[in-house]
């Protein structure tokens, strides 16, 4: 005799899950034509959807307001926000332990390429030149070339890269920026976020984030190929910062400042990336 439970159970067929593919009535296989038109529909459909999304995104960015001109300029505000976020992400993974590749002396170019000379045109009166170091307190140190040459010297042979698309292995010598900081007891200044450098006439200027300035390969250079810098390479003192593109390697340094705000930067004002790291 059947139990009450068994009687209440619906017959087996009725329990089949209609959402299970196996339980569906077999479909007629698609003809080749049907398959083709279905694929056309899918690819054209995705083209329309993705294309509209891309166009919409571009329109949105195009119609967004421009960033307020400060130390950077020339980008739409949302794009600049994205660039700044990317910079922070890159800076979080940047480490002073990552050294730029160096080369043996015989790989260094004998004829070192020469690029633009904004703020470093013509000859400079080296005897009259002094490096001005402006502390945030307002105190100004005036340092001569001989004083810098008396500090430990460091050489570097590396691939110098210009944003305009050329690069060249070249040999530079001078004092490590971090040695210079230690010698002049500027450690408290390195707690600030940026270093600013300008030519004596203030026509060319760069801003450098502190970790890049303090990187062990960053030099205040006074030599190229073991000879005093000629005017065209930034006599008497230039910045050599291998973790950055050429634009940040300011020639003929006149002053150095320290700040928590980004110092003004010649190419960033014209729309180039402020960080310009490699
Ligand atoms: N004062 C000054 N420094 C400058 C520049 C400049 O125009 N003026 N140009 C920069 C750029 S774009 C590059 S690529 C390098 C080139 O240095 P070089 O002429 O020694 O090759 O210097 C950088 N420093
Ligand atoms: Mo450059």
PDB file of C-alpha atoms and ligand atoms in Angstrom:
ATOM      1  CA  UNK A   1       0.000   0.000   0.000  1.00  0.00           C
ATOM      2  CA  UNK A   2       1.244   3.548  -0.910  1.00  0.00           C
ATOM      3  CA  UNK A   3       2.009   5.969   1.917  1.00  0.00           C
ATOM      4  CA  UNK A   4       0.318   9.343   2.050  1.00  0.00           C
ATOM      5  CA  UNK A   5       3.623  11.019   1.172  1.00  0.00           C
ATOM      6  CA  UNK A   6       4.027   8.947  -1.947  1.00  0.00           C
ATOM      7  CA  UNK A   7       0.493   9.782  -2.992  1.00  0.00           C
ATOM      8  CA  UNK A   8       1.130  13.506  -2.551  1.00  0.00           C
ATOM      9  CA  UNK A   9       4.369  13.462  -4.594  1.00  0.00           C
ATOM     10  CA  UNK A  10       3.752  14.739  -8.095  1.00  0.00           C
ATOM     11  CA  UNK A  11       4.607  12.365 -10.953  1.00  0.00           C
ATOM     12  CA  UNK A  12       8.258  12.387 -12.025  1.00  0.00           C
ATOM     13  CA  UNK A  13       7.878  14.234 -15.348  1.00  0.00           C
ATOM     14  CA  UNK A  14       6.245  17.246 -13.706  1.00  0.00           C
ATOM     15  CA  UNK A  15       9.370  17.814 -11.587  1.00  0.00           C
ATOM     16  CA  UNK A  16      11.609  18.400 -14.571  1.00  0.00           C
ATOM     17  CA  UNK A  17      13.348  21.748 -14.346  1.00  0.00           C
ATOM     18  CA  UNK A  18      12.461  23.658 -17.506  1.00  0.00           C
ATOM     19  CA  UNK A  19      15.591  25.834 -17.074  1.00  0.00           C
ATOM     20  CA  UNK A  20      17.866  22.872 -17.435  1.00  0.00           C
ATOM     21  CA  UNK A  21      19.041  22.749 -21.081  1.00  0.00           C
ATOM     22  CA  UNK A  22      18.815  18.946 -21.112  1.00  0.00           C
ATOM     23  CA  UNK A  23      15.058  19.167 -20.420  1.00  0.00           C
ATOM     24  CA  UNK A  24      14.274  21.482 -23.312  1.00  0.00           C
ATOM     25  CA  UNK A  25      12.698  20.155 -26.438  1.00  0.00           C
ATOM     26  CA  UNK A  26      15.468  19.598 -28.998  1.00  0.00           C
ATOM     27  CA  UNK A  27      15.848  22.633 -31.275  1.00  0.00           C
ATOM     28  CA  UNK A  28      16.235  22.454 -35.006  1.00  0.00           C
ATOM     29  CA  UNK A  29      19.916  23.044 -35.783  1.00  0.00           C
ATOM     30  CA  UNK A  30      20.587  26.515 -37.256  1.00  0.00           C
ATOM     31  CA  UNK A  31      21.286  26.694 -40.960  1.00  0.00           C
ATOM     32  CA  UNK A  32      24.607  28.248 -42.075  1.00  0.00           C
ATOM     33  CA  UNK A  33      22.814  31.427 -43.163  1.00  0.00           C
ATOM     34  CA  UNK A  34      21.122  31.755 -39.807  1.00  0.00           C
ATOM     35  CA  UNK A  35      24.456  31.296 -38.041  1.00  0.00           C
ATOM     36  CA  UNK A  36      26.055  34.014 -40.158  1.00  0.00           C
ATOM     37  CA  UNK A  37      23.299  36.527 -39.646  1.00  0.00           C
ATOM     38  CA  UNK A  38      23.332  35.844 -35.916  1.00  0.00           C
ATOM     39  CA  UNK A  39      27.081  36.497 -35.757  1.00  0.00           C
ATOM     40  CA  UNK A  40      26.681  39.657 -37.806  1.00  0.00           C
ATOM     41  CA  UNK A  41      24.028  40.844 -35.409  1.00  0.00           C
ATOM     42  CA  UNK A  42      26.236  40.193 -32.385  1.00  0.00           C
ATOM     43  CA  UNK A  43      29.348  41.839 -33.816  1.00  0.00           C
ATOM     44  CA  UNK A  44      27.516  44.833 -35.225  1.00  0.00           C
ATOM     45  CA  UNK A  45      25.603  45.179 -31.956  1.00  0.00           C
ATOM     46  CA  UNK A  46      28.808  45.165 -29.891  1.00  0.00           C
ATOM     47  CA  UNK A  47      30.373  47.659 -32.300  1.00  0.00           C
ATOM     48  CA  UNK A  48      27.444  50.037 -31.791  1.00  0.00           C
ATOM     49  CA  UNK A  49      27.405  49.624 -28.004  1.00  0.00           C
ATOM     50  CA  UNK A  50      31.184  49.905 -27.450  1.00  0.00           C
ATOM     51  CA  UNK A  51      31.534  52.619 -30.083  1.00  0.00           C
ATOM     52  CA  UNK A  52      28.833  54.740 -28.463  1.00  0.00           C
ATOM     53  CA  UNK A  53      30.435  54.244 -25.047  1.00  0.00           C
ATOM     54  CA  UNK A  54      33.822  55.376 -26.385  1.00  0.00           C
ATOM     55  CA  UNK A  55      32.291  58.342 -28.193  1.00  0.00           C
ATOM     56  CA  UNK A  56      30.256  59.268 -25.126  1.00  0.00           C
ATOM     57  CA  UNK A  57      33.379  59.088 -22.938  1.00  0.00           C
ATOM     58  CA  UNK A  58      35.337  61.250 -25.358  1.00  0.00           C
ATOM     59  CA  UNK A  59      32.495  63.816 -25.594  1.00  0.00           C
ATOM     60  CA  UNK A  60      32.253  63.926 -21.826  1.00  0.00           C
ATOM     61  CA  UNK A  61      35.987  64.575 -21.486  1.00  0.00           C
ATOM     62  CA  UNK A  62      35.919  67.068 -24.376  1.00  0.00           C
ATOM     63  CA  UNK A  63      33.111  69.047 -22.771  1.00  0.00           C
ATOM     64  CA  UNK A  64      34.626  68.920 -19.280  1.00  0.00           C
ATOM     65  CA  UNK A  65      36.095  72.169 -17.985  1.00  0.00           C
ATOM     66  CA  UNK A  66      39.837  72.764 -18.291  1.00  0.00           C
ATOM     67  CA  UNK A  67      41.887  72.480 -15.127  1.00  0.00           C
ATOM     68  CA  UNK A  68      42.559  75.731 -13.326  1.00  0.00           C
ATOM     69  CA  UNK A  69      46.008  76.883 -14.482  1.00  0.00           C
ATOM     70  CA  UNK A  70      48.396  76.463 -11.585  1.00  0.00           C
ATOM     71  CA  UNK A  71      51.707  74.661 -11.910  1.00  0.00           C
ATOM     72  CA  UNK A  72      50.176  72.408 -14.543  1.00  0.00           C
ATOM     73  CA  UNK A  73      48.043  73.448 -17.476  1.00  0.00           C
ATOM     74  CA  UNK A  74      46.458  72.396 -20.722  1.00  0.00           C
ATOM     75  CA  UNK A  75      44.446  69.312 -19.691  1.00  0.00           C
ATOM     76  CA  UNK A  76      40.723  68.750 -19.052  1.00  0.00           C
ATOM     77  CA  UNK A  77      40.083  68.675 -15.310  1.00  0.00           C
ATOM     78  CA  UNK A  78      39.030  64.979 -15.121  1.00  0.00           C
ATOM     79  CA  UNK A  79      42.044  63.953 -17.209  1.00  0.00           C
ATOM     80  CA  UNK A  80      44.382  65.858 -14.899  1.00  0.00           C
ATOM     81  CA  UNK A  81      42.742  64.179 -11.891  1.00  0.00           C
ATOM     82  CA  UNK A  82      43.416  60.805 -13.511  1.00  0.00           C
ATOM     83  CA  UNK A  83      47.029  61.802 -14.293  1.00  0.00           C
ATOM     84  CA  UNK A  84      47.574  62.932 -10.701  1.00  0.00           C
ATOM     85  CA  UNK A  85      46.158  59.642  -9.403  1.00  0.00           C
ATOM     86  CA  UNK A  86      48.428  57.704 -11.750  1.00  0.00           C
ATOM     87  CA  UNK A  87      51.381  59.730 -10.506  1.00  0.00           C
ATOM     88  CA  UNK A  88      50.550  58.847  -6.889  1.00  0.00           C
ATOM     89  CA  UNK A  89      50.238  55.159  -7.802  1.00  0.00           C
ATOM     90  CA  UNK A  90      53.604  55.238  -9.589  1.00  0.00           C
ATOM     91  CA  UNK A  91      55.216  57.089  -6.675  1.00  0.00           C
ATOM     92  CA  UNK A  92      53.977  54.465  -4.234  1.00  0.00           C
ATOM     93  CA  UNK A  93      55.858  51.751  -6.132  1.00  0.00           C
ATOM     94  CA  UNK A  94      58.906  53.944  -6.809  1.00  0.00           C
ATOM     95  CA  UNK A  95      61.789  53.013  -4.575  1.00  0.00           C
ATOM     96  CA  UNK A  96      65.264  54.407  -4.026  1.00  0.00           C
ATOM     97  CA  UNK A  97      66.515  50.833  -4.360  1.00  0.00           C
ATOM     98  CA  UNK A  98      65.651  50.729  -8.055  1.00  0.00           C
ATOM     99  CA  UNK A  99      68.761  51.894  -9.829  1.00  0.00           C
ATOM    100  CA  UNK A 100      68.826  53.058 -13.430  1.00  0.00           C
ATOM    101  CA  UNK A 101      71.049  50.850 -15.606  1.00  0.00           C
ATOM    102  CA  UNK A 102      74.656  52.044 -15.902  1.00  0.00           C
ATOM    103  CA  UNK A 103      77.307  51.327 -18.567  1.00  0.00           C
ATOM    104  CA  UNK A 104      81.090  51.013 -18.844  1.00  0.00           C
ATOM    105  CA  UNK A 105      83.024  54.169 -19.755  1.00  0.00           C
ATOM    106  CA  UNK A 106      83.750  53.122 -23.336  1.00  0.00           C
ATOM    107  CA  UNK A 107      80.016  53.090 -24.104  1.00  0.00           C
ATOM    108  CA  UNK A 108      79.659  56.823 -23.362  1.00  0.00           C
ATOM    109  CA  UNK A 109      79.162  59.142 -26.358  1.00  0.00           C
ATOM    110  CA  UNK A 110      82.170  61.300 -27.254  1.00  0.00           C
ATOM    111  CA  UNK A 111      79.945  63.901 -28.950  1.00  0.00           C
ATOM    112  CA  UNK A 112      77.249  64.537 -26.393  1.00  0.00           C
ATOM    113  CA  UNK A 113      73.979  65.679 -27.892  1.00  0.00           C
ATOM    114  CA  UNK A 114      72.890  69.196 -27.196  1.00  0.00           C
ATOM    115  CA  UNK A 115      69.274  70.301 -26.861  1.00  0.00           C
ATOM    116  CA  UNK A 116      67.456  73.539 -25.986  1.00  0.00           C
ATOM    117  CA  UNK A 117      69.072  76.327 -23.912  1.00  0.00           C
ATOM    118  CA  UNK A 118      66.205  78.264 -22.349  1.00  0.00           C
ATOM    119  CA  UNK A 119      67.704  80.211 -19.452  1.00  0.00           C
ATOM    120  CA  UNK A 120      71.183  78.830 -20.207  1.00  0.00           C
ATOM    121  CA  UNK A 121      72.075  80.556 -23.484  1.00  0.00           C
ATOM    122  CA  UNK A 122      75.533  81.931 -24.146  1.00  0.00           C
ATOM    123  CA  UNK A 123      78.476  81.992 -21.769  1.00  0.00           C
ATOM    124  CA  UNK A 124      78.208  82.320 -18.016  1.00  0.00           C
ATOM    125  CA  UNK A 125      80.629  84.205 -15.776  1.00  0.00           C
ATOM    126  CA  UNK A 126      81.724  81.235 -13.686  1.00  0.00           C
ATOM    127  CA  UNK A 127      83.743  83.384 -11.255  1.00  0.00           C
ATOM    128  CA  UNK A 128      80.635  85.419 -10.434  1.00  0.00           C
ATOM    129  CA  UNK A 129      78.326  82.408 -10.269  1.00  0.00           C
ATOM    130  CA  UNK A 130      77.011  81.148  -6.902  1.00  0.00           C
ATOM    131  CA  UNK A 131      74.442  78.514  -6.078  1.00  0.00           C
ATOM    132  CA  UNK A 132      71.696  79.954  -3.897  1.00  0.00           C
ATOM    133  CA  UNK A 133      70.008  77.479  -1.587  1.00  0.00           C
ATOM    134  CA  UNK A 134      66.835  78.922  -0.127  1.00  0.00           C
ATOM    135  CA  UNK A 135      65.644  77.185   3.022  1.00  0.00           C
ATOM    136  CA  UNK A 136      61.978  77.365   3.930  1.00  0.00           C
ATOM    137  CA  UNK A 137      62.880  79.462   6.973  1.00  0.00           C
ATOM    138  CA  UNK A 138      64.014  82.179   4.570  1.00  0.00           C
ATOM    139  CA  UNK A 139      67.700  81.569   5.248  1.00  0.00           C
ATOM    140  CA  UNK A 140      69.794  81.573   2.036  1.00  0.00           C
ATOM    141  CA  UNK A 141      73.078  79.676   1.612  1.00  0.00           C
ATOM    142  CA  UNK A 142      75.475  80.868  -1.087  1.00  0.00           C
ATOM    143  CA  UNK A 143      77.750  78.112  -2.320  1.00  0.00           C
ATOM    144  CA  UNK A 144      80.614  78.416  -4.804  1.00  0.00           C
ATOM    145  CA  UNK A 145      81.635  75.877  -7.414  1.00  0.00           C
ATOM    146  CA  UNK A 146      84.920  75.194  -5.602  1.00  0.00           C
ATOM    147  CA  UNK A 147      83.021  74.342  -2.431  1.00  0.00           C
ATOM    148  CA  UNK A 148      80.887  71.841  -4.375  1.00  0.00           C
ATOM    149  CA  UNK A 149      83.986  70.365  -6.043  1.00  0.00           C
ATOM    150  CA  UNK A 150      85.502  69.777  -2.599  1.00  0.00           C
ATOM    151  CA  UNK A 151      82.685  67.341  -1.767  1.00  0.00           C
ATOM    152  CA  UNK A 152      82.950  63.615  -2.691  1.00  0.00           C
ATOM    153  CA  UNK A 153      82.606  63.185  -6.461  1.00  0.00           C
ATOM    154  CA  UNK A 154      80.343  60.637  -8.133  1.00  0.00           C
ATOM    155  CA  UNK A 155      80.343  59.602 -11.802  1.00  0.00           C
ATOM    156  CA  UNK A 156      77.480  58.057 -13.726  1.00  0.00           C
ATOM    157  CA  UNK A 157      77.271  56.636 -17.239  1.00  0.00           C
ATOM    158  CA  UNK A 158      73.668  55.991 -18.222  1.00  0.00           C
ATOM    159  CA  UNK A 159      71.166  56.343 -21.040  1.00  0.00           C
ATOM    160  CA  UNK A 160      69.916  59.945 -21.022  1.00  0.00           C
ATOM    161  CA  UNK A 161      66.387  60.152 -22.499  1.00  0.00           C
ATOM    162  CA  UNK A 162      64.674  63.174 -24.010  1.00  0.00           C
ATOM    163  CA  UNK A 163      60.877  63.256 -24.434  1.00  0.00           C
ATOM    164  CA  UNK A 164      61.437  64.371 -28.015  1.00  0.00           C
ATOM    165  CA  UNK A 165      62.422  60.816 -28.854  1.00  0.00           C
ATOM    166  CA  UNK A 166      66.200  60.558 -28.642  1.00  0.00           C
ATOM    167  CA  UNK A 167      68.413  58.910 -26.066  1.00  0.00           C
ATOM    168  CA  UNK A 168      72.150  58.653 -25.638  1.00  0.00           C
ATOM    169  CA  UNK A 169      74.539  56.958 -23.231  1.00  0.00           C
ATOM    170  CA  UNK A 170      76.511  59.760 -21.629  1.00  0.00           C
ATOM    171  CA  UNK A 171      78.993  60.247 -18.785  1.00  0.00           C
ATOM    172  CA  UNK A 172      78.457  62.867 -16.065  1.00  0.00           C
ATOM    173  CA  UNK A 173      80.293  63.722 -12.856  1.00  0.00           C
ATOM    174  CA  UNK A 174      79.492  65.814  -9.813  1.00  0.00           C
ATOM    175  CA  UNK A 175      78.213  65.637  -6.270  1.00  0.00           C
ATOM    176  CA  UNK A 176      75.314  63.386  -5.344  1.00  0.00           C
ATOM    177  CA  UNK A 177      72.334  65.509  -4.390  1.00  0.00           C
ATOM    178  CA  UNK A 178      71.942  63.445  -1.182  1.00  0.00           C
ATOM    179  CA  UNK A 179      75.641  64.007  -0.255  1.00  0.00           C
ATOM    180  CA  UNK A 180      75.148  67.716  -0.846  1.00  0.00           C
ATOM    181  CA  UNK A 181      72.079  67.678   1.441  1.00  0.00           C
ATOM    182  CA  UNK A 182      73.986  65.875   4.203  1.00  0.00           C
ATOM    183  CA  UNK A 183      77.037  68.106   3.960  1.00  0.00           C
ATOM    184  CA  UNK A 184      75.030  71.322   4.200  1.00  0.00           C
ATOM    185  CA  UNK A 185      72.772  69.886   6.942  1.00  0.00           C
ATOM    186  CA  UNK A 186      69.638  70.322   4.886  1.00  0.00           C
ATOM    187  CA  UNK A 187      68.048  67.086   6.149  1.00  0.00           C
ATOM    188  CA  UNK A 188      65.135  68.975   7.705  1.00  0.00           C
ATOM    189  CA  UNK A 189      64.359  70.449   4.262  1.00  0.00           C
ATOM    190  CA  UNK A 190      64.043  66.937   2.782  1.00  0.00           C
ATOM    191  CA  UNK A 191      60.987  66.351   4.947  1.00  0.00           C
ATOM    192  CA  UNK A 192      59.222  68.699   2.522  1.00  0.00           C
ATOM    193  CA  UNK A 193      57.756  67.125  -0.603  1.00  0.00           C
ATOM    194  CA  UNK A 194      59.469  69.004  -3.420  1.00  0.00           C
ATOM    195  CA  UNK A 195      62.672  70.582  -4.615  1.00  0.00           C
ATOM    196  CA  UNK A 196      62.527  73.497  -7.057  1.00  0.00           C
ATOM    197  CA  UNK A 197      65.430  74.547  -9.279  1.00  0.00           C
ATOM    198  CA  UNK A 198      65.722  77.623 -11.499  1.00  0.00           C
ATOM    199  CA  UNK A 199      68.306  79.107 -13.849  1.00  0.00           C
ATOM    200  CA  UNK A 200      69.990  82.347 -12.617  1.00  0.00           C
ATOM    201  CA  UNK A 201      67.725  84.392 -14.956  1.00  0.00           C
ATOM    202  CA  UNK A 202      64.662  82.337 -13.829  1.00  0.00           C
ATOM    203  CA  UNK A 203      63.659  81.584 -17.419  1.00  0.00           C
ATOM    204  CA  UNK A 204      63.810  77.794 -17.029  1.00  0.00           C
ATOM    205  CA  UNK A 205      62.644  76.046 -13.886  1.00  0.00           C
ATOM    206  CA  UNK A 206      61.727  72.564 -12.723  1.00  0.00           C
ATOM    207  CA  UNK A 207      59.968  70.918  -9.794  1.00  0.00           C
ATOM    208  CA  UNK A 208      61.168  67.524  -8.544  1.00  0.00           C
ATOM    209  CA  UNK A 209      59.474  65.247  -5.999  1.00  0.00           C
ATOM    210  CA  UNK A 210      61.751  64.705  -2.988  1.00  0.00           C
ATOM    211  CA  UNK A 211      62.226  60.902  -3.374  1.00  0.00           C
ATOM    212  CA  UNK A 212      63.519  61.412  -6.940  1.00  0.00           C
ATOM    213  CA  UNK A 213      65.808  64.272  -5.860  1.00  0.00           C
ATOM    214  CA  UNK A 214      67.215  62.089  -3.050  1.00  0.00           C
ATOM    215  CA  UNK A 215      67.614  59.070  -5.338  1.00  0.00           C
ATOM    216  CA  UNK A 216      71.231  57.789  -5.076  1.00  0.00           C
ATOM    217  CA  UNK A 217      71.895  58.475  -8.792  1.00  0.00           C
ATOM    218  CA  UNK A 218      70.775  62.115  -8.787  1.00  0.00           C
ATOM    219  CA  UNK A 219      73.743  64.484  -9.231  1.00  0.00           C
ATOM    220  CA  UNK A 220      74.536  68.170  -9.162  1.00  0.00           C
ATOM    221  CA  UNK A 221      76.881  67.706 -12.113  1.00  0.00           C
ATOM    222  CA  UNK A 222      79.850  69.911 -13.070  1.00  0.00           C
ATOM    223  CA  UNK A 223      81.541  67.521 -15.522  1.00  0.00           C
ATOM    224  CA  UNK A 224      80.730  65.693 -18.741  1.00  0.00           C
ATOM    225  CA  UNK A 225      83.248  63.092 -20.011  1.00  0.00           C
ATOM    226  CA  UNK A 226      85.477  64.014 -17.040  1.00  0.00           C
ATOM    227  CA  UNK A 227      85.856  67.666 -18.190  1.00  0.00           C
ATOM    228  CA  UNK A 228      84.182  70.821 -16.853  1.00  0.00           C
ATOM    229  CA  UNK A 229      80.713  71.306 -18.365  1.00  0.00           C
ATOM    230  CA  UNK A 230      80.751  73.504 -21.459  1.00  0.00           C
ATOM    231  CA  UNK A 231      78.140  76.278 -21.605  1.00  0.00           C
ATOM    232  CA  UNK A 232      75.856  74.280 -23.908  1.00  0.00           C
ATOM    233  CA  UNK A 233      75.591  71.452 -21.352  1.00  0.00           C
ATOM    234  CA  UNK A 234      74.785  73.778 -18.482  1.00  0.00           C
ATOM    235  CA  UNK A 235      78.010  75.267 -17.099  1.00  0.00           C
ATOM    236  CA  UNK A 236      78.895  75.552 -14.345  1.00  0.00           C
ATOM    237  CA  UNK A 237      76.349  73.229 -12.661  1.00  0.00           C
ATOM    238  CA  UNK A 238      73.418  71.218 -13.927  1.00  0.00           C
ATOM    239  CA  UNK A 239      71.016  68.635 -12.603  1.00  0.00           C
ATOM    240  CA  UNK A 240      71.502  65.027 -13.729  1.00  0.00           C
ATOM    241  CA  UNK A 241      68.490  63.017 -12.638  1.00  0.00           C
ATOM    242  CA  UNK A 242      68.504  59.603 -14.373  1.00  0.00           C
ATOM    243  CA  UNK A 243      65.021  58.641 -13.086  1.00  0.00           C
ATOM    244  CA  UNK A 244      63.500  61.513 -15.115  1.00  0.00           C
ATOM    245  CA  UNK A 245      63.264  62.576 -18.742  1.00  0.00           C
ATOM    246  CA  UNK A 246      65.697  65.209 -20.076  1.00  0.00           C
ATOM    247  CA  UNK A 247      63.274  68.103 -19.500  1.00  0.00           C
ATOM    248  CA  UNK A 248      63.848  67.850 -15.715  1.00  0.00           C
ATOM    249  CA  UNK A 249      67.660  67.888 -16.054  1.00  0.00           C
ATOM    250  CA  UNK A 250      67.955  71.644 -15.617  1.00  0.00           C
ATOM    251  CA  UNK A 251      71.133  73.223 -17.024  1.00  0.00           C
ATOM    252  CA  UNK A 252      72.883  76.121 -15.270  1.00  0.00           C
ATOM    253  CA  UNK A 253      71.329  75.867 -11.808  1.00  0.00           C
ATOM    254  CA  UNK A 254      71.025  79.261 -10.106  1.00  0.00           C
ATOM    255  CA  UNK A 255      68.831  78.436  -7.131  1.00  0.00           C
ATOM    256  CA  UNK A 256      67.413  75.524  -5.167  1.00  0.00           C
ATOM    257  CA  UNK A 257      64.254  75.770  -3.028  1.00  0.00           C
ATOM    258  CA  UNK A 258      62.277  73.344  -0.859  1.00  0.00           C
ATOM    259  CA  UNK A 259      58.488  73.241  -0.443  1.00  0.00           C
ATOM    260  CA  UNK A 260      55.426  71.103   0.175  1.00  0.00           C
ATOM    261  CA  UNK A 261      53.654  72.622  -2.838  1.00  0.00           C
ATOM    262  CA  UNK A 262      54.730  71.731  -6.333  1.00  0.00           C
ATOM    263  CA  UNK A 263      57.299  74.313  -7.467  1.00  0.00           C
ATOM    264  CA  UNK A 264      56.663  75.906 -10.850  1.00  0.00           C
ATOM    265  CA  UNK A 265      57.841  73.830 -13.787  1.00  0.00           C
ATOM    266  CA  UNK A 266      58.508  75.192 -17.280  1.00  0.00           C
ATOM    267  CA  UNK A 267      57.174  72.253 -19.308  1.00  0.00           C
ATOM    268  CA  UNK A 268      54.343  71.329 -16.931  1.00  0.00           C
ATOM    269  CA  UNK A 269      52.985  74.859 -17.464  1.00  0.00           C
ATOM    270  CA  UNK A 270      52.908  74.041 -21.160  1.00  0.00           C
ATOM    271  CA  UNK A 271      50.999  70.799 -20.673  1.00  0.00           C
ATOM    272  CA  UNK A 272      53.745  68.192 -20.191  1.00  0.00           C
ATOM    273  CA  UNK A 273      53.519  65.651 -17.397  1.00  0.00           C
ATOM    274  CA  UNK A 274      54.689  67.140 -14.085  1.00  0.00           C
ATOM    275  CA  UNK A 275      56.276  63.939 -12.795  1.00  0.00           C
ATOM    276  CA  UNK A 276      58.025  63.000 -16.088  1.00  0.00           C
ATOM    277  CA  UNK A 277      59.497  59.855 -14.527  1.00  0.00           C
ATOM    278  CA  UNK A 278      60.959  56.932 -16.431  1.00  0.00           C
TER     279      UNK A 278
HETATM  280  N1  LIG B   1      68.259  75.683 -18.649  1.00  0.00           N
HETATM  281  C1  LIG B   1      67.789  74.708 -19.443  1.00  0.00           C
HETATM  282  N2  LIG B   1      67.940  73.422 -19.069  1.00  0.00           N
HETATM  283  C2  LIG B   1      67.458  72.419 -19.867  1.00  0.00           C
HETATM  284  C3  LIG B   1      66.786  72.699 -21.073  1.00  0.00           C
HETATM  285  C4  LIG B   1      66.637  74.068 -21.433  1.00  0.00           C
HETATM  286  O1  LIG B   1      66.060  74.419 -22.484  1.00  0.00           O
HETATM  287  N3  LIG B   1      67.159  75.035 -20.601  1.00  0.00           N
HETATM  288  N4  LIG B   1      66.311  71.680 -21.851  1.00  0.00           N
HETATM  289  C5  LIG B   1      66.115  70.365 -21.216  1.00  0.00           C
HETATM  290  C6  LIG B   1      65.933  69.295 -22.171  1.00  0.00           C
HETATM  291  S1  LIG B   1      64.438  69.200 -22.962  1.00  0.00           S
HETATM  292  C7  LIG B   1      66.888  68.336 -22.378  1.00  0.00           C
HETATM  293  S2  LIG B   1      66.613  67.001 -23.370  1.00  0.00           S
HETATM  294  C8  LIG B   1      68.225  68.451 -21.763  1.00  0.00           C
HETATM  295  C9  LIG B   1      69.295  68.425 -22.816  1.00  0.00           C
HETATM  296  O2  LIG B   1      70.566  68.535 -22.259  1.00  0.00           O
HETATM  297  P1  LIG B   1      71.824  68.640 -23.219  1.00  0.00           P
HETATM  298  O3  LIG B   1      71.679  69.871 -24.067  1.00  0.00           O
HETATM  299  O4  LIG B   1      73.024  68.653 -22.330  1.00  0.00           O
HETATM  300  O5  LIG B   1      71.770  67.404 -24.088  1.00  0.00           O
HETATM  301  O6  LIG B   1      68.371  69.632 -21.009  1.00  0.00           O
HETATM  302  C10 LIG B   1      67.242  70.017 -20.269  1.00  0.00           C
HETATM  303  N5  LIG B   1      67.620  71.146 -19.440  1.00  0.00           N
HETATM  304 MO1  LIG B   2      64.372  67.114 -23.891  1.00  0.00          MO
END
